[in-house]
Short mmCIF file of C-alpha atoms in Angstrom, two decimals:
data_model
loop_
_atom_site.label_atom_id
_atom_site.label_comp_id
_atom_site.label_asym_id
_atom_site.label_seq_id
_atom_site.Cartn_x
_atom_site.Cartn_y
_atom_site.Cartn_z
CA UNK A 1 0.74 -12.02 -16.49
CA UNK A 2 -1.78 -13.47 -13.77
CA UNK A 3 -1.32 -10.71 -10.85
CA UNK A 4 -2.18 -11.08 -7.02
CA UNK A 5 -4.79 -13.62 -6.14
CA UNK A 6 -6.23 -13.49 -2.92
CA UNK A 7 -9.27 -15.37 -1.48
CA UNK A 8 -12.21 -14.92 0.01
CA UNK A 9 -13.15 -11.43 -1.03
CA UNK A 10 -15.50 -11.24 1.62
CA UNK A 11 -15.76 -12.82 5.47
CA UNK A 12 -17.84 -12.49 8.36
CA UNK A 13 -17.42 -13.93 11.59
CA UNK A 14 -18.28 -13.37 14.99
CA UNK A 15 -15.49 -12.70 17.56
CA UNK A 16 -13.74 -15.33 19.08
CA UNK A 17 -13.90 -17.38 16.09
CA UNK A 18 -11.49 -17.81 13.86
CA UNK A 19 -10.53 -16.78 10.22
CA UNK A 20 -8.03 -17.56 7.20
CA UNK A 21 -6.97 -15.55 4.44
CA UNK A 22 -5.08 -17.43 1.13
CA UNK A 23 -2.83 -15.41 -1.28
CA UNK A 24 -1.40 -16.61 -4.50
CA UNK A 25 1.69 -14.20 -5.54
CA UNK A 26 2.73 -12.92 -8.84
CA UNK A 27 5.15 -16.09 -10.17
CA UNK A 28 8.46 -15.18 -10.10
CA UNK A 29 7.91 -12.90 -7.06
CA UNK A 30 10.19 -13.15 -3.97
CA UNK A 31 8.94 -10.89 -1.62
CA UNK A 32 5.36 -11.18 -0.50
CA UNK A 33 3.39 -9.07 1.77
CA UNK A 34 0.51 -8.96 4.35
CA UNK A 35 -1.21 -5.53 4.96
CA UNK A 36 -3.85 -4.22 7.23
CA UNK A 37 -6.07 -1.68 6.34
CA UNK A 38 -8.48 -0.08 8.40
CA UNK A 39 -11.44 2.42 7.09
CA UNK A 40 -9.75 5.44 5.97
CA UNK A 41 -6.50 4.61 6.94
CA UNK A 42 -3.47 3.25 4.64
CA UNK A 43 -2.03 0.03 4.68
CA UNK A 44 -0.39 -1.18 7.57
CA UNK A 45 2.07 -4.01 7.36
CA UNK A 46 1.67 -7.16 8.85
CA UNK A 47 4.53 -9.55 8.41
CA UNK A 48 7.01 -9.72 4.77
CA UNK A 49 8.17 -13.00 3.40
CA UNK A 50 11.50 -13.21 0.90
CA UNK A 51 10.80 -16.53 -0.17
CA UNK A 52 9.61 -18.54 2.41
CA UNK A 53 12.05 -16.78 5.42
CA UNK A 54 10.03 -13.82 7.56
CA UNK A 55 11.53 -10.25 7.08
CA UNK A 56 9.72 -8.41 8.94
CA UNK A 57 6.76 -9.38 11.60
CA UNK A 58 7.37 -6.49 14.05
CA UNK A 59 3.60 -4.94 13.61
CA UNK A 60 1.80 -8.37 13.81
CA UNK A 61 -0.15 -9.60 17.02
CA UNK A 62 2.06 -12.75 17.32
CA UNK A 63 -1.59 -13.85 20.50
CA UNK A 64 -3.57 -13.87 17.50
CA UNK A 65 -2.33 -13.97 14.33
CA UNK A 66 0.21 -15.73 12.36
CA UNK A 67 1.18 -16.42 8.97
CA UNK A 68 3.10 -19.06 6.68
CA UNK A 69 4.44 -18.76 2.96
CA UNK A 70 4.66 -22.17 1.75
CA UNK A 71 7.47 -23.39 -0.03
CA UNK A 72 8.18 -19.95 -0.79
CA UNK A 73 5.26 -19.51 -3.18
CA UNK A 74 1.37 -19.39 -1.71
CA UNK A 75 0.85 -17.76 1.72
CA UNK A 76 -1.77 -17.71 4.31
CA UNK A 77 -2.73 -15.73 6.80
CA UNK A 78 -4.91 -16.33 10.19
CA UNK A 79 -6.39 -15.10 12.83
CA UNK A 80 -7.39 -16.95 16.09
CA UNK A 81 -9.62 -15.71 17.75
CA UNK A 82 -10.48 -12.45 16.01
CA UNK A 83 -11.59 -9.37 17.80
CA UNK A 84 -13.75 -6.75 16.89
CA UNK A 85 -11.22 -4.56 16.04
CA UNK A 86 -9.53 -7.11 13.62
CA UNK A 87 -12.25 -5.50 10.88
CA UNK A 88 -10.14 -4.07 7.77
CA UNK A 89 -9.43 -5.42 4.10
CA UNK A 90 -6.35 -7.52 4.47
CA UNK A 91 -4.69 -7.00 1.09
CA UNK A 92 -1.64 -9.66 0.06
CA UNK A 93 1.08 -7.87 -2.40
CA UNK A 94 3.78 -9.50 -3.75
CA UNK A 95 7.37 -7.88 -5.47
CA UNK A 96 10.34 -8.84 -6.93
CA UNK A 97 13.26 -9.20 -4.39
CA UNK A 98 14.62 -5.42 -3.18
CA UNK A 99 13.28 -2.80 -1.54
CA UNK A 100 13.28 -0.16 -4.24
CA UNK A 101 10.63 -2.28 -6.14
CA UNK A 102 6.59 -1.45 -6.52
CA UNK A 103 4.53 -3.83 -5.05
CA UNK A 104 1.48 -5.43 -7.18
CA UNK A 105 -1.77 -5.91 -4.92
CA UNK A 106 -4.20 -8.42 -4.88
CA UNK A 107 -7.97 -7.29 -4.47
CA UNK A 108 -8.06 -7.75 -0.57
CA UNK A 109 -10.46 -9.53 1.85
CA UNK A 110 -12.58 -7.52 3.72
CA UNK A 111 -13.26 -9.17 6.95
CA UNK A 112 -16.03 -7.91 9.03
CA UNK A 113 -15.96 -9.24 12.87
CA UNK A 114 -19.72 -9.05 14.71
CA UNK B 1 12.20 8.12 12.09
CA UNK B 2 10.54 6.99 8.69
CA UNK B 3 7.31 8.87 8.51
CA UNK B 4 4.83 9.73 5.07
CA UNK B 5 2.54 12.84 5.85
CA UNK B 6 -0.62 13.70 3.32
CA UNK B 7 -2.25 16.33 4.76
CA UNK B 8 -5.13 16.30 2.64
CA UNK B 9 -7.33 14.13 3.77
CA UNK B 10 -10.06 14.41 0.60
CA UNK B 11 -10.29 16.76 -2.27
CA UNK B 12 -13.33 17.43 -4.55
CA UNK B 13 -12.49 19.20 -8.07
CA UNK B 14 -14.96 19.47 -10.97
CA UNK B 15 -13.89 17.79 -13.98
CA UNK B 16 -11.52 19.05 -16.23
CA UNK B 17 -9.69 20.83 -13.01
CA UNK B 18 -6.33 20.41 -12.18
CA UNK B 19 -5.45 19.13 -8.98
CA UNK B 20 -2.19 18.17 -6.68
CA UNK B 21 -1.78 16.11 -3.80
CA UNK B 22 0.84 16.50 -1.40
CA UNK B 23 3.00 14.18 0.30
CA UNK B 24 5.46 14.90 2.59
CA UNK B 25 7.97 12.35 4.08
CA UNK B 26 11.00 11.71 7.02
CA UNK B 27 13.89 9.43 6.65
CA UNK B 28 17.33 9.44 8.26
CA UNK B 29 18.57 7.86 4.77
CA UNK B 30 19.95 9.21 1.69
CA UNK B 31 18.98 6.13 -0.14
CA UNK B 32 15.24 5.92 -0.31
CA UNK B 33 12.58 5.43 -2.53
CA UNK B 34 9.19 7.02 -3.08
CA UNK B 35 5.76 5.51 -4.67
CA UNK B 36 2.43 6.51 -5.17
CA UNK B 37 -0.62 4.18 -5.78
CA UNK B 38 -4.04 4.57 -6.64
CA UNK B 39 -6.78 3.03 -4.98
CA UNK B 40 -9.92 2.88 -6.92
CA UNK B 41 -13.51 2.12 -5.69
CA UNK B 42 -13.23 -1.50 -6.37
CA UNK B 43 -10.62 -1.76 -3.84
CA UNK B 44 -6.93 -3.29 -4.96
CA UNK B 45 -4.41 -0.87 -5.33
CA UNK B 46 -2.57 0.04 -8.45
CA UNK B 47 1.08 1.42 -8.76
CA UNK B 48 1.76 4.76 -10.55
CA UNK B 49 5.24 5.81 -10.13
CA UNK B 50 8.34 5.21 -8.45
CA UNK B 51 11.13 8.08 -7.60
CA UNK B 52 14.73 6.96 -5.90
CA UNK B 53 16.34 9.36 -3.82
CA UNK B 54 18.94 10.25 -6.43
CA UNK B 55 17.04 11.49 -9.48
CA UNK B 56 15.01 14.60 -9.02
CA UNK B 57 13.87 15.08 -12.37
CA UNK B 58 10.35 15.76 -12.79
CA UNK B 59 8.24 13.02 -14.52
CA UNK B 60 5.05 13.33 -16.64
CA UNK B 61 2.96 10.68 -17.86
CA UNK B 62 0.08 11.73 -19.95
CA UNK B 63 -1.89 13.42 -17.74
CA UNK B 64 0.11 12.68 -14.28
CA UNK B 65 2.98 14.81 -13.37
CA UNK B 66 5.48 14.45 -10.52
CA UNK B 67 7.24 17.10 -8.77
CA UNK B 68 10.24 16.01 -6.43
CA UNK B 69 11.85 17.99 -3.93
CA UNK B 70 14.43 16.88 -1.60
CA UNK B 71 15.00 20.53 -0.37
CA UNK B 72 11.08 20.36 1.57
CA UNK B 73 11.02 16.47 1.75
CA UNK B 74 7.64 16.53 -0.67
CA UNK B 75 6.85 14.24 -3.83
CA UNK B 76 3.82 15.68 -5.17
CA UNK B 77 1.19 14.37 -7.63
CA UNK B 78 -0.59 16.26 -10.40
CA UNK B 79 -3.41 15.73 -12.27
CA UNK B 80 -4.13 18.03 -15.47
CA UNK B 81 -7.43 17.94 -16.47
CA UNK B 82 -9.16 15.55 -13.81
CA UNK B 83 -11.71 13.29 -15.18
CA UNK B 84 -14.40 11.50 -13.17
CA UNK B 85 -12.48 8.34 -13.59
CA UNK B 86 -9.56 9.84 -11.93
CA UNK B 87 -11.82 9.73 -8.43
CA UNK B 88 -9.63 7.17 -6.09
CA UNK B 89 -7.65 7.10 -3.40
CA UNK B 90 -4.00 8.42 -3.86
CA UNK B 91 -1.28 6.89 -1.40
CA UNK B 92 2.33 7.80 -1.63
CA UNK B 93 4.80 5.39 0.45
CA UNK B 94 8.42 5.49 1.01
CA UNK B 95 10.63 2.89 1.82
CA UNK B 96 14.22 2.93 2.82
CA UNK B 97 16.96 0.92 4.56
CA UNK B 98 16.65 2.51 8.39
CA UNK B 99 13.31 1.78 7.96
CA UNK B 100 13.98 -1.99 8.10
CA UNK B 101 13.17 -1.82 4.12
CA UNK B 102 9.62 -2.00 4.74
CA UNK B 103 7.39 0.44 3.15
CA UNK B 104 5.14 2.45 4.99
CA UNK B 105 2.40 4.58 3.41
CA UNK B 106 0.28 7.69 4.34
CA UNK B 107 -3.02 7.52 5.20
CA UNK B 108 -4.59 8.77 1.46
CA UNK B 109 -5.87 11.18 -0.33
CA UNK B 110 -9.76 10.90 -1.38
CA UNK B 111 -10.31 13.12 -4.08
CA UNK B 112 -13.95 13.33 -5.69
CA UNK B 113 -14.13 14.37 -9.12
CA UNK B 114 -17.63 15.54 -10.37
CA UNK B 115 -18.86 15.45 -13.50
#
């Protein structure tokens, strides 16, 4: 089983300019997932997809970022325009439907703002 | 309020040590679910276990053991005889239906195991 794509692995941009992440899911998986994470901190959700619908976007900047599953499968995620403190790994996960199942992760971008 | 606590913020053991990592949580459910996931150097993060609210039986797997207590809110991880590959970090989560069924995690455990 192919699990969690994500690309690029690495980005750097200056601030003010802008920035998209791409994230394949596990086929078959419903539910798919943006996190934050910030040095030494855990991840921090960013916006949840059941199929293509939002679940939950209540922790994403809605000024700068937004984010789009399409047709319920592939997702992206942007940022315009990023600020320094945007800098984190932005890891994509994906589940099966339900909230009592593990999430598989994807090998995150780590996006470094200058 | 949904809330996952690890105090420990990093741990270094020699190998061969065992070691546990604490994790304590808040929910105002009685229907919840707890993970942990490892986080190795190379970055994505791997799932280890998963506990519902319901089943407090202990679980061991090989050399990982899990100890679940409802009675202290704490869902602790063991490692018997650490081994340098073992050297991660450890993030338990918990997600539940007040919570808006999104998981939240702690903020990790580092733990260092020497050789």
């Amino acid at each position: 089983e192919a699990g969690v794509a994500q690309s690029p692995r690495y980005k750097i941009i200056e601030k003010r300019q802008s920035v998209a992440f791409w994230c394949n899911p596990i086929s078959g998986h419903a539910t798919l997932y943006w996190y934050q994470q910030i040095l030494g901190q855990g991840p921090k959700l960013l916006i949840q997809f059941q199929n293509n619908g939002v679940v939950d976007d209540s922790q994403l900047p809605k000024d700068r970022f937004s984010a789009e599953r399409l047709k319920g499968v592939d997702s992206t995620l942007k940022i315009q325009p990023a600020k320094l403190e945007d800098s984190a790994v932005y890891l994509c996960a994906s589940s099966l439907a339900g909230y009592n199942q593990p999430q598989h992760f994807g090998d995150g971008t780590r996006l470094s703002i200058l | 309020a949904q809330k996952v606590t690890q105090a420990q913020t990093e741990i270094s053991v020699v190998e061969k040590e065992d070691v546990t990592l604490d994790c304590v949580y808040e929910t105002r459910d009685t229907t919840y679910y707890l993970f942990w996931y490892k986080q190795p150097p190379s970055g994505e993060l791997v799932f280890l276990i998963r506990r519902n609210s319901f089943d407090e039986q202990n679980e061991i797997s090989g050399r990982y053991s899990w100890n679940f207590q409802k009675s202290t809110s704490s869902f602790n991880f063991t490692i018997t005889a650490s081994q340098v590959v073992d050297s991660a970090v450890y993030f338990c989560a918990l997600s539940d239906r007040a919570g808006g069924f999104k998981t939240i995690f702690g903020a990790g455990t580092r733990l260092f195991v020497k050789a």
